Short mmCIF file of C-alpha atoms and ligand atoms in Angstrom, two decimals:
data_model
loop_
_atom_site.label_atom_id
_atom_site.label_comp_id
_atom_site.label_asym_id
_atom_site.label_seq_id
_atom_site.Cartn_x
_atom_site.Cartn_y
_atom_site.Cartn_z
CA MET A 282 -18.24 -32.61 5.62
CA PRO A 283 -15.75 -35.37 4.62
CA TYR A 284 -12.86 -34.20 2.44
CA GLU A 285 -10.73 -36.81 0.68
CA THR A 286 -8.19 -34.88 -1.40
CA ILE A 287 -7.53 -31.87 0.84
CA GLN A 288 -7.23 -31.24 4.55
CA VAL A 289 -9.58 -28.58 5.99
CA ASP A 290 -8.83 -27.12 9.44
CA PRO A 291 -11.27 -24.51 10.77
CA VAL A 292 -9.61 -21.43 12.28
CA SER A 293 -12.70 -20.34 14.23
CA PRO A 294 -16.11 -21.89 14.95
CA LEU A 295 -18.08 -19.58 12.63
CA ILE A 296 -15.79 -18.52 9.79
CA GLY A 297 -12.51 -19.46 8.14
CA ALA A 298 -10.56 -22.65 7.46
CA GLU A 299 -7.01 -23.41 6.42
CA ILE A 300 -6.66 -25.80 3.49
CA SER A 301 -3.60 -27.98 3.02
CA GLY A 302 -2.49 -30.75 0.70
CA VAL A 303 -3.00 -28.89 -2.57
CA ASP A 304 -0.90 -26.77 -4.94
CA ILE A 305 -3.37 -24.29 -6.43
CA SER A 306 -0.89 -23.06 -9.05
CA GLN A 307 -1.32 -26.40 -10.87
CA PRO A 308 -4.37 -27.80 -12.71
CA LEU A 309 -6.77 -29.41 -10.23
CA GLY A 310 -8.69 -32.65 -10.57
CA ASN A 311 -12.50 -32.40 -10.48
CA GLN A 312 -12.76 -33.78 -6.98
CA THR A 313 -10.14 -31.45 -5.56
CA PHE A 314 -11.83 -28.47 -7.23
CA GLN A 315 -15.21 -29.57 -5.81
CA GLU A 316 -13.76 -30.01 -2.32
CA ILE A 317 -12.16 -26.53 -2.39
CA HIS A 318 -15.49 -25.11 -3.55
CA ASP A 319 -17.33 -27.00 -0.76
CA ALA A 320 -14.87 -25.79 1.85
CA LEU A 321 -15.44 -22.20 0.70
CA MET A 322 -19.22 -22.68 0.94
CA GLU A 323 -18.87 -24.20 4.41
CA HIS A 324 -16.35 -21.73 5.87
CA GLN A 325 -16.87 -18.48 3.84
CA VAL A 326 -13.13 -17.82 3.65
CA ILE A 327 -10.36 -20.34 3.09
CA PHE A 328 -6.61 -19.96 3.43
CA PHE A 329 -3.68 -21.67 1.71
CA ARG A 330 0.00 -21.54 2.65
CA ASP A 331 3.19 -21.71 0.59
CA GLN A 332 1.64 -21.10 -2.82
CA GLY A 333 4.23 -19.86 -5.30
CA MET A 334 2.04 -18.56 -8.11
CA ASP A 335 2.57 -16.23 -11.05
CA LEU A 336 -0.17 -13.94 -12.36
CA ASP A 337 -1.31 -16.38 -15.07
CA GLN A 338 -1.54 -19.25 -12.59
CA HIS A 339 -3.43 -16.98 -10.18
CA LYS A 340 -5.95 -16.10 -12.93
CA ALA A 341 -6.26 -19.75 -13.99
CA PHE A 342 -7.15 -20.75 -10.42
CA GLY A 343 -9.72 -17.93 -10.24
CA ARG A 344 -11.29 -18.91 -13.58
CA LEU A 345 -12.14 -22.35 -12.18
CA PHE A 346 -14.79 -20.56 -10.09
CA GLY A 347 -16.18 -18.20 -12.74
CA GLU A 348 -15.38 -15.33 -15.10
CA LEU A 349 -12.98 -12.77 -13.72
CA HIS A 350 -14.24 -9.37 -12.62
CA ILE A 351 -12.63 -6.11 -13.75
CA HIS A 352 -12.41 -3.49 -11.02
CA PRO A 353 -13.89 -0.07 -11.89
CA THR A 354 -10.77 1.89 -10.89
CA ALA A 355 -7.99 -0.12 -9.23
CA LYS A 356 -4.47 -0.31 -10.69
CA ALA A 357 -3.71 -3.50 -12.62
CA PRO A 358 -0.27 -4.86 -13.51
CA GLU A 359 0.61 -4.31 -17.20
CA GLY A 360 -1.24 -6.82 -19.40
CA HIS A 361 -3.43 -8.18 -16.57
CA PRO A 362 -6.61 -6.05 -16.30
CA GLU A 363 -8.27 -8.82 -14.23
CA ILE A 364 -5.76 -8.43 -11.41
CA ILE A 365 -5.53 -5.67 -8.86
CA THR A 366 -2.33 -4.77 -7.07
CA ILE A 367 -2.43 -4.59 -3.29
CA HIS A 368 0.51 -2.51 -2.12
CA ALA A 369 1.56 -0.43 0.87
CA ASP A 370 4.91 1.22 1.61
CA GLU A 371 6.42 4.28 3.23
CA ASN A 372 4.75 6.57 0.66
CA SER A 373 1.24 5.21 1.16
CA LYS A 374 -1.39 7.60 2.49
CA VAL A 375 -4.23 5.05 2.40
CA VAL A 376 -4.38 1.35 1.71
CA ALA A 377 -7.18 -0.69 0.17
CA GLY A 378 -9.74 -2.25 2.46
CA MET A 379 -9.33 -0.36 5.75
CA LYS A 380 -13.09 -0.41 6.46
CA TRP A 381 -15.28 -3.50 6.68
CA HIS A 382 -16.55 -4.28 3.21
CA SER A 383 -17.70 -6.79 0.65
CA ASP A 384 -15.68 -6.18 -2.50
CA VAL A 385 -17.16 -3.80 -5.07
CA SER A 386 -20.70 -4.05 -3.65
CA CYS A 387 -21.37 -0.86 -5.67
CA ASP A 388 -21.61 -3.02 -8.82
CA GLU A 389 -25.00 -4.25 -10.09
CA GLU A 390 -23.52 -7.75 -9.97
CA PRO A 391 -20.93 -7.64 -7.19
CA PRO A 392 -18.09 -10.18 -7.27
CA MET A 393 -18.82 -13.63 -5.82
CA GLY A 394 -15.31 -14.08 -4.50
CA SER A 395 -11.80 -12.68 -4.25
CA ILE A 396 -8.46 -14.46 -4.14
CA LEU A 397 -5.61 -12.52 -2.57
CA HIS A 398 -2.02 -13.74 -2.88
CA VAL A 399 0.41 -11.82 -0.68
CA HIS A 400 4.10 -12.44 -1.23
CA THR A 401 5.82 -9.50 0.48
CA ILE A 402 4.89 -9.07 4.12
CA PRO A 403 6.01 -6.82 6.97
CA ASP A 404 8.07 -8.28 9.86
CA VAL A 405 4.89 -8.43 11.89
CA GLY A 406 1.32 -7.17 11.38
CA GLY A 407 -0.68 -6.65 8.19
CA ASP A 408 -3.33 -9.23 9.08
CA THR A 409 -6.70 -9.37 7.35
CA MET A 410 -9.90 -9.71 9.39
CA PHE A 411 -13.01 -11.51 8.15
CA ALA A 412 -16.60 -11.30 9.43
CA SER A 413 -19.40 -13.78 8.82
CA GLY A 414 -22.49 -12.13 7.32
CA TYR A 415 -24.43 -15.30 8.18
CA ALA A 416 -23.48 -15.17 11.86
CA ALA A 417 -24.22 -11.45 12.00
CA TYR A 418 -27.68 -11.90 10.47
CA GLU A 419 -28.56 -14.96 12.54
CA ALA A 420 -27.63 -13.18 15.80
CA LEU A 421 -30.11 -10.33 15.22
CA SER A 422 -33.40 -10.37 17.14
CA GLU A 423 -36.52 -11.43 15.25
CA PRO A 424 -38.06 -7.90 15.26
CA VAL A 425 -34.87 -6.41 13.73
CA LYS A 426 -34.69 -9.23 11.17
CA ALA A 427 -38.33 -8.47 10.27
CA LEU A 428 -37.50 -4.75 9.93
CA ILE A 429 -34.53 -5.19 7.59
CA ASP A 430 -35.57 -8.31 5.66
CA GLY A 431 -37.50 -6.39 3.01
CA LEU A 432 -35.30 -3.29 2.82
CA LYS A 433 -32.78 -2.31 0.15
CA ALA A 434 -29.80 0.03 0.43
CA TRP A 435 -27.67 2.01 -1.98
CA ASN A 436 -24.07 0.88 -2.42
CA GLU A 437 -22.01 3.72 -3.91
CA SER A 438 -18.36 4.07 -4.91
CA ALA A 439 -17.58 7.76 -5.55
CA GLN A 440 -16.94 8.38 -1.82
CA VAL A 441 -14.44 5.49 -1.82
CA HIS A 442 -12.73 5.38 -5.19
CA ARG A 443 -12.80 9.10 -6.07
CA ASP A 444 -12.78 10.83 -2.67
CA ARG A 445 -10.53 8.46 -0.68
CA PHE A 446 -8.31 6.95 -3.35
CA GLY A 447 -8.30 9.88 -5.78
CA ALA A 448 -9.35 7.79 -8.80
CA SER A 449 -10.22 9.85 -11.84
CA GLY A 450 -9.74 9.83 -15.57
CA LYS A 451 -10.85 6.92 -17.68
CA LEU A 452 -12.58 4.31 -15.59
CA ARG A 453 -13.93 0.87 -16.47
CA ASP A 454 -17.38 2.33 -17.12
CA GLY A 455 -16.21 5.52 -18.87
CA GLU A 456 -14.96 8.95 -17.92
CA ASN A 457 -15.59 9.73 -14.22
CA ALA A 458 -18.23 7.03 -13.80
CA PHE A 459 -18.50 5.61 -10.30
CA PRO A 460 -20.92 2.67 -10.08
CA GLU A 461 -23.79 2.63 -7.58
CA SER A 462 -26.44 -0.04 -7.08
CA LEU A 463 -29.44 -0.81 -4.93
CA HIS A 464 -29.13 -4.16 -3.13
CA PRO A 465 -31.10 -6.00 -0.45
CA ILE A 466 -29.79 -5.44 3.08
CA VAL A 467 -30.15 -9.16 3.66
CA ARG A 468 -29.17 -11.36 0.73
CA THR A 469 -29.79 -15.04 0.23
CA HIS A 470 -26.70 -16.97 -0.78
CA PRO A 471 -27.39 -18.57 -4.18
CA VAL A 472 -25.58 -21.82 -3.28
CA THR A 473 -26.16 -22.37 0.44
CA GLY A 474 -29.58 -20.70 0.65
CA ARG A 475 -28.53 -19.04 3.93
CA LYS A 476 -29.29 -15.38 4.65
CA ALA A 477 -26.41 -12.96 5.18
CA LEU A 478 -26.22 -9.33 6.23
CA PHE A 479 -25.19 -7.40 3.11
CA VAL A 480 -24.47 -3.80 4.10
CA ASN A 481 -20.94 -2.51 4.63
CA GLU A 482 -19.48 0.73 5.89
CA ASN A 483 -17.28 1.22 2.83
CA PHE A 484 -19.92 1.26 0.11
CA THR A 485 -23.41 1.28 1.67
CA THR A 486 -24.65 4.86 2.02
CA ARG A 487 -28.43 4.92 2.59
CA ILE A 488 -31.47 2.74 2.98
CA GLU A 489 -34.05 3.25 0.27
CA GLY A 490 -37.37 4.70 1.44
CA LEU A 491 -36.21 5.78 4.92
CA ASN A 492 -35.44 9.33 5.99
CA LYS A 493 -31.77 10.16 6.57
CA ASN A 494 -31.89 9.95 10.39
CA GLU A 495 -33.58 6.56 10.30
CA SER A 496 -31.22 5.24 7.63
CA ASP A 497 -28.06 6.52 9.38
CA ALA A 498 -29.14 5.03 12.72
CA ILE A 499 -29.99 1.60 11.32
CA LEU A 500 -26.82 1.42 9.21
CA LYS A 501 -24.67 2.44 12.20
CA MET A 502 -26.31 -0.27 14.32
CA LEU A 503 -25.63 -2.87 11.62
CA TYR A 504 -22.00 -1.75 11.11
CA ASP A 505 -21.40 -1.95 14.88
CA HIS A 506 -23.00 -5.38 14.87
CA ILE A 507 -20.75 -6.67 12.02
CA ALA A 508 -17.75 -5.48 14.07
CA THR A 509 -18.58 -8.01 16.84
CA PRO A 510 -15.42 -10.14 17.36
CA GLU A 511 -17.41 -13.36 17.85
CA PHE A 512 -18.37 -13.25 14.15
CA HIS A 513 -14.72 -12.94 13.06
CA CYS A 514 -11.53 -14.69 12.24
CA ARG A 515 -8.18 -13.01 11.68
CA PHE A 516 -5.59 -14.23 9.20
CA ARG A 517 -1.89 -13.83 9.85
CA TRP A 518 -0.11 -13.82 6.51
CA ARG A 519 3.14 -15.54 5.70
CA GLU A 520 5.00 -15.15 2.41
CA ASN A 521 2.97 -16.77 -0.38
CA SER A 522 -0.21 -17.23 1.61
CA VAL A 523 -3.52 -17.02 -0.22
CA ALA A 524 -6.93 -16.01 1.15
CA PHE A 525 -10.05 -16.81 -0.87
CA TRP A 526 -13.25 -15.24 0.44
CA ASP A 527 -16.89 -15.39 -0.59
CA ASN A 528 -18.12 -11.78 -0.89
CA ARG A 529 -21.76 -12.93 -0.79
CA CYS A 530 -21.56 -13.92 2.87
CA ALA A 531 -18.28 -12.58 4.29
CA GLN A 532 -16.87 -9.10 4.82
CA HIS A 533 -13.24 -8.24 5.42
CA ARG A 534 -10.95 -5.41 6.43
CA THR A 535 -7.22 -5.06 6.33
CA VAL A 536 -5.13 -3.96 9.31
CA TRP A 537 -2.53 -1.32 8.38
CA ASP A 538 -0.42 -1.47 11.53
CA TYR A 539 2.98 -1.94 9.82
CA TYR A 540 3.72 1.48 8.31
CA PRO A 541 6.32 2.25 6.86
CA GLN A 542 7.06 -1.38 5.91
CA VAL A 543 6.14 -2.93 2.58
CA ARG A 544 3.25 -5.32 2.02
CA HIS A 545 2.61 -6.42 -1.57
CA GLY A 546 0.39 -8.86 -3.39
CA TYR A 547 -2.21 -9.37 -6.08
CA ARG A 548 -5.94 -10.02 -6.06
CA VAL A 549 -8.03 -11.84 -8.62
CA THR A 550 -11.75 -11.18 -8.25
CA ILE A 551 -14.46 -13.51 -9.56
CA ALA A 552 -17.61 -12.12 -11.15
CA GLY A 553 -20.89 -12.64 -9.32
CA ASP A 554 -24.62 -12.22 -9.82
CA LYS A 555 -27.34 -9.83 -8.74
CA PRO A 556 -28.07 -10.16 -5.03
CA PHE A 557 -31.58 -11.25 -4.08
C1 SIN B 79 -8.83 -6.11 0.08
O1 SIN B 79 -9.72 -5.48 0.63
O2 SIN B 79 -9.02 -6.78 -0.93
C2 SIN B 79 -7.43 -6.07 0.66
C3 SIN B 79 -7.31 -6.93 1.86
C4 SIN B 79 -5.92 -6.90 2.43
O3 SIN B 79 -5.00 -6.35 1.80
O4 SIN B 79 -5.73 -7.41 3.54
#
């Protein structure tokens, strides 16, 4: 695809591209916005370097792509409920995103995208990995595609937000409410029309209509499949890098290999629609 106002350099054949020639903290012209959008549709996750951005500028960039999503439980900086803090240090017992996932797939309308700005990084390590749900789906055999194409699975959050992260008290949806939703295992991307595998080991718990043994075995096979390195790219952060991923067709997981060092940043998440 020709780009005129930005430069787009793929980081792997199937997923991920680095974008240069744009300052996303500033208002964007229509064409630049459209080209960033097109690059995201083409590559599923896009990366920017050297973006000094405050929280308001971060939210303004996110709002170009849709309304902002409010996380059911995650900590937000004072006065910015649409932002979640991503932080790890010597006191951390867990960090967000250590299993492959699509953000907040437990919601009825899971977020379309997420924009992570990391400004404090460890000396080395702390990468984020991304997996293409398109590549994973397309690589399945026809009989397995036929088996999963019509199935739906439950995406739950209590086992993540309450049991792993200890969230409690007043949540977005009320006292001790942990969202759960039934979504297709294979979703069709509303913009590209491509099919993507849409189960993840963080939130997806069981396939509707199957007995537990069947459901566990099929989910394990699909999680192992998503973990195939050929479907991946891996992003090495620098100070003030930004990653913007499309949750409808890409999964991600963070790599916490830098304990006890500090890694700190903020994520803006963009509302999405009901998967079909
Ligand atoms: C996330 O899952 O949003 C966090 C990713 C990261 O910190 O690398």
